[in-house]
Every structure is written in structure tokens, then in C-alpha cells.
Amino acid sequence: MATFPFDYPLARRSDHVDVFQSAKHGEVHVPDPYEWLEHDSEETDAWIDAQIKMTNQYLDQAKDREKLAKDFRESWNYAKVRSPPSRYRRLKQRDQFTVPIRQGDGRWYWSYNSGLEPQWVVRRTIGSELPDFNAVDLVQDELFFDGLNGSFASQENLLSEDKTWSIQQFSFSEDGNYFAYAGSDFQTIYVRQTDSPLCKNEDGSVPDFKQGQLEDEICFVKFSRIAWTADSKGFFYGRYPEHDSNTAEKSDKPGIQACLPSVRDKGQKLYYHRISSSQTTAHCIPEPGEDILVYEDPSNPDFRFEPYVTYDGQYLIMTTRFTGKRDQVYIGDLNADAALDKDLGVTWIKVEEKFEAEWKYLFNDGTKFTFHTNKDAPRKRIVSFDLSDSSFALTDVLPEENDATLVSASLFATDHVAVRYSRNVNDELYVYKLEGGSLVLVERVASDWLGALVPGETQHKDQPYFMTLASGFTSPGIVANYDMAKPQGQRWTVIREHVVPGLVPTDFICEQVWFTSKDETKVPMFIIRHRDTPLDGTAPAFQYGYGGFANSTNPRFLAAWLTFVKRYRAIAVNVNIRGGSEFGEDWHQQGVREKRLSEWLVDNKFASRGKIILNGASNGGLVVATCVNIAPEGLFGAAVAEVSVLDLLKFHQFTIGKAWISDYGNPSDPSDFDFIHPLSPLHNVPRHKTLPAMLFFTADHDDRVVPLHSFKYVAELQHTCAENPNPLLLRVQRKSGHGAGKTTEMMIGDMTDRYAFAAGVLDLKYYDD
């Protein structure tokens, strides 16, 4: 696979030009010859089909493809448990397992995959006792929801005929009687009664899908929580007006209906929906009928609203975001007269009107509210204020640390708080007690654990326990329960240990090292290697980074990394480049894109020059393309960029792109244009150097990072670098989005293509033992 054997599909170059304003040069005309790839058309579809055919032909010949597919299928084939979203947490696609959560009906619920099922199901306990997850058979549990694996394919109101629909968030009513669920990104919220499980009968027959399913269907929902009121009579949600891309059906063609130039997600409104009241007189038509409009801001159509109902059920908290993790905070009293009257709506108290900091509600005692925030605290702190005091003066409940970032906090046992800190990208977990308006340390938990310690949020503040997922780069992890009702020293109990077939944790070594950036900043990275990986400068390296939007890449278990490291005696590198939040908001604001770390790996004999494989997704894909553009020739051997942001001059014109101005700048601002244009991968493809083999993943239904980014960039690469000896390929996945909705087989296919491509172009040796 060292020499690329195919001719690239012809892509027409138009004379389209976009006009921008530069602070240095005035009016600037920027050619965009592949602007037509932004539009859904027969020409676009034909070009995509040709790319898919060529890429599949190339990948199918990878020498280790079948071996790697078998390896990944084996290492994925183990029982995985993860929690449903809690009151204040959404499900994340990358979650493999977290913790079960007890709902209002007294039962424990969790998402579950026995190994290779296409999609996750939801299971629950029969009674109120937490089951023994280490037992061979969970006799105390039952299947609650299995609407995604094809059992109901012949029925009306089908969720997933081809099994590519996945639940990305669901929320239980406070009394546990209702289960609201939705997919991602554009969603329809459905509601079921929890006394009617959606699964096959004991005799294998398939019940009526509609049994237990309410008529309530909430359409055009995106980037919104489902926040139930305390009386379980309804929930708050955010929705957008209908437009063509929101209603387009999935088709067998790749299609790019999410990236029409005229379409941007605008005009979200916050509504309240009463259960068993139709959203409209007929389901899913443009405007809600009986639902109550709670808030809108027509003058700011790009604002997004997140609803939260307080533990005591008295207040509705609305955080508003525009770009980045900075919030406005409004609070409304739900117990006020006619608070949810159709005409009157909620009367808001505006606590924070500026977009200066991130705010997360923790708990309240009447009008005294406690939040987790980075307001005047880059490494975050916990503060309180009195809603009845119009100054909303902040008082420290837990002050900012100088050398650790306060990642999360959650209330449990009425007056105790589980606090997670990150110190040098390793987690520390503490339990505090609320006394006299301050948090007093009770104890540190699991002090000998190196890696991630992720406590689950509690559904009810008086429950005396919280659960935690502990994992790391070489450890598939444990789930443990911390129970305040037990004596000190006996409170931490492991309820599940995960074992991954084909991978032995002791065969791998993980170490954290620090390299010096161009401006002398110390940047950490984790190096994971097999015990037989040579340290003589000959090993291949798989290098991953994200570096944006204050998202940290903390220690986490990835079976694919260990499989690659094992089979090719390689190293995997997780780089905590600036732009994340590993060291607080200052680290985020200093975001840069580094190539020096790759040179450090070579200089320190961890990796071989020309055998470094770059990988990143979303913002990380931008990092990959930028590094390839500016790196010295021959440093990288391969690059795999997934669902990437690549057109930095037009990203803000599509779907949710305007929210990224916080990190990328505003191309419409002349000063910002002057630093964005030289960085934009699409507009800086190098013309006179050999590029490494490159593979770009995108998805036809990605309405977050729309596929036009990859389409246009690959077209430009294939034109400008047509004689490049290494392949420059586009992989388009049909019926898929920004990582959500993929079946297990699709994810295994992703892993296989990613690593088989890199191993093939670098002609790496596969080790059978």
C-alpha cells in the first residue's frame, strides 16, 4: 500500500469567490472553487459516490484488515454498563460504562450492552436492591427498553429499522413513572410509561410498540436537556423552528441535507410540555400548539437555552450560551402564581447577564443557591449567593485551588458533596460536608488510584451514596459505590470490575512525560506502550490530541489503542495540548497547535521519524490538518482526521458553527480574519512538499461539523497534491452523524479502517503473540 494506485475523481473547479474584510489589507477576495460541494445535488452525490468507491477499494486491500477486525471485535465483546443521564448530565457517545442510577420508582436503571449488540439497551432492577454486577447472571434485573436493535422493525412509529438510531439522552420523571428519550443531534422526544417495558415477551413474541408509549412527540429539538418538574406532570425543553434540513429523511444516498448554505441553527425557544398534551394538533408540524412558551430572545437568534429544575422543585434555572462555555444565568420561581400559565409564563430573576464564566447549579436551600463556576477563578470554585439579595454577591463555599482544577461536584446524603479535582491530569476524589456555609473535608477517596475517577451525579439529594467509575489508559476500570451510611473505612465498595478479552493490563505500561513547547510552556502527554515495544527510536506512534473548547483528554480506557500497541509493538500518545481545560480556563485560552511534541518523541527515541500517525476528531481533526500543513516533510507517516473542522472562513455559517467563534475567532471580523486565514487548513494546502498518507472520515448526517468541510478540503488536496505519492482519501459513512447513532459493527468498522490504513501505508509488522 506504499504507492497510491488510483486516479482521483474529477472535481469541477468553479470561479466562486467569497469577499472578506481584512484589518491589514481591506477587502480580500478568497476563491472557493468547491463551494458547490456545500449543496446537495446530483453532481455532489456523484462525486461522493466516486470517492466512496475509490476509498473502499483501497482500504479493502489493507494486509492486516481481517486480523484487526477480528482483534477489535474480540476486545469489544464484553459486557458494558453505563448510566442513564442524571438530572444534570447528558449521555456521551464515548461512554463505555459508568454507573447505574436509582430513579423515582425505587429501581436502578442503566444502559447495557452484552458485547456486540448493535445498540445499547436499558436494563433495571426488579426491586430496589442494587444487583451484584460481578455475578455471572444478574437474576435481579430485567430488560426495560430494547427499541433500537430491530425487534420492532415491522411496526408503525419505528425507531430504527437499520439499527442506526441511538438514544443520546433520556430522562425519568421525578416519580419514576415516565421515561422521555431522544437521539442526536436533531431529535424527537418520545415518552413511555415505565410500567410498560419495550422489549420482547418471555416467549419471544414482539408486543405492540405503542403499548405504554404516549402520544407525546416533541419535534425539532437540538442541544437541549429534558428537565422534569417535581410533580412529574411535564418537562422543559428547547426546540428550533422547522426548516428543511431538520425534517429531511435519511436516505441511501450520502446526502448533505444538514449543510445547506442558508441553514444555520437559529431561533431556539424554551418550552414547557405537559404530559399527554400534544405538542401540536398533528404531530411534528412547525409550531407547538398546547406547549407553553417559557422563554425566547428574538434579538439573539443564536442563543441556546438549557433548563434545570432545582432539587426542591421550586425553581427553574436557565443557562444561556452563545459561544464557548460562558453562561447567562436566569432563575424563575415555579411556585409563583401562574408560573406556567400559558399567557403569563415565568418571571425571571437575572443573576448573570454577561457571558463571562461557566456556571453549573449544584443545590439550593431556599433562596440560597450554590454553583460550580470559573467566575474569577480559572481553576474553578464553588460559590453561593442569595437570590433575595439583588447584588447576588458571591461567597466562597470551596475556594479555588492553586494547582488543581475543580472538575465536578455533586450533592449526596443531604449535606455532603463529592468533589473531583484534576491535578496534573490525574483525578483526585474528595468527600466534603456542608457546615456553616462552607465545605469541610471529610476524607479523600481512592487515594491510590492513578487515572480517572468520575463520580456519577445523584438523582435525589438525600440518597446516602454516589457511584464512581475509575479507569485509566491501561485499565478497563471498576465501578465503586461510596456509601455514607457505612462506617469510615468501609464506605468504598467495588461493585464491578471489567475484563476485556484479548488484553491483559499488565502487558502495557503507561507513563506521563512533559515536553517544552515553543514558548517554553511545559505540556503533558501520556505514553502508552506494550512491554515489548522497543525504545530505540524504531517504534511507530499513534498520536492523539484535541485541544479545544475547554474539553480535556483525561485518562480513559480505549481498547483500540491497546490493540494497536500490542499488535504493532507501537506506542500510543495522548497529548494534553492547550485549548482543553486540564489546567483550568487559562490553559484553554492559551490554545495552540503543536508539532514540537512529535519531534520530542523522535528525539527521545519513543518513536521513529516517518512512523508517527496523527489522529484527531472534530476540533482534533483541525489539529491534525494544521499540523500536517506546517510540519517539516517526513515527520508524519500517516494522518487520520475525523469529522473535522477545516474551512475556518465559513464554519460559522452552518448549523451550530457560530458557537465556535469563542475558540476560532470570527471570520467576519477584520482583525480575526487576519489570524484565521493563515491557519485555515482549506486555504493553506502546501503545494511543494510530500504529504503523509491521509484519510478523512466524515458522515452524511453530521449536522454539527457538516461534511462540506471534509468534502472541500479533500477535493483541494486531491487537486493541489495530485502527484503526491501517498494517498489522500475521503471516507464517507452513510446514515451516521457526529459519532452518534453508530452500531457496534459500524464502530468496529471505523476502528478497522483507521488502524489498517495507517499500518498498511507504513508497512508495519503485525505481531501474532
Short mmCIF file of C-alpha atoms in Angstrom, two decimals, residues 94 407 422-427 451-453 471-473 524-527 543-558 573-584 587-588 616-617 619-620:
data_model
loop_
_atom_site.label_atom_id
_atom_site.label_comp_id
_atom_site.label_asym_id
_atom_site.label_seq_id
_atom_site.Cartn_x
_atom_site.Cartn_y
_atom_site.Cartn_z
CA ARG A 94 -17.72 7.94 24.13
CA VAL A 407 -13.75 19.32 37.58
CA SER A 422 -7.71 17.13 38.34
CA ARG A 423 -4.10 17.65 39.36
CA ASN A 424 -1.55 17.29 36.56
CA VAL A 425 -4.20 15.42 34.52
CA ASN A 426 -4.79 12.79 37.22
CA ASP A 427 -8.02 12.75 39.16
CA GLY A 451 -6.21 7.84 36.26
CA ALA A 452 -9.81 8.97 36.02
CA LEU A 453 -12.27 8.99 38.94
CA SER A 471 -10.43 3.84 34.80
CA GLY A 472 -7.19 4.60 33.04
CA PHE A 473 -5.30 4.14 29.81
CA PRO A 524 1.98 16.92 29.48
CA MET A 525 1.33 13.79 27.50
CA PHE A 526 0.72 10.16 28.33
CA ILE A 527 2.70 7.48 26.51
CA GLN A 543 -0.61 10.36 18.43
CA TYR A 544 -3.98 11.79 19.52
CA GLY A 545 -4.91 15.32 20.51
CA TYR A 546 -7.99 17.53 20.76
CA GLY A 547 -7.05 20.87 22.28
CA GLY A 548 -10.19 22.95 22.10
CA PHE A 549 -13.38 24.22 23.71
CA ALA A 550 -12.11 23.54 27.24
CA ASN A 551 -12.55 19.78 26.68
CA SER A 552 -9.93 17.74 28.49
CA THR A 553 -8.48 14.49 27.17
CA ASN A 554 -8.06 12.81 30.54
CA PRO A 555 -7.01 9.19 31.12
CA ARG A 556 -9.59 6.80 29.72
CA PHE A 557 -9.64 3.23 28.55
CA LEU A 558 -9.59 2.66 24.79
CA VAL A 573 0.34 9.13 22.76
CA ASN A 574 -2.38 11.22 24.38
CA VAL A 575 -1.32 14.85 24.26
CA ASN A 576 -2.93 17.40 26.60
CA ILE A 577 -2.31 20.32 24.26
CA ARG A 578 -3.52 23.74 25.24
CA GLY A 579 -7.07 24.57 24.34
CA GLY A 580 -8.51 21.97 26.71
CA SER A 581 -9.21 22.58 30.38
CA GLU A 582 -6.67 20.25 32.01
CA PHE A 583 -5.22 23.22 33.91
CA GLY A 584 -8.23 25.48 34.01
CA TRP A 587 -4.92 26.66 29.65
CA HIS A 588 -7.99 26.74 27.40
CA GLY A 616 -7.99 13.61 15.98
CA ALA A 617 -11.71 14.15 15.66
CA ASN A 619 -11.59 20.05 16.66
CA GLY A 620 -8.89 17.38 16.84
#
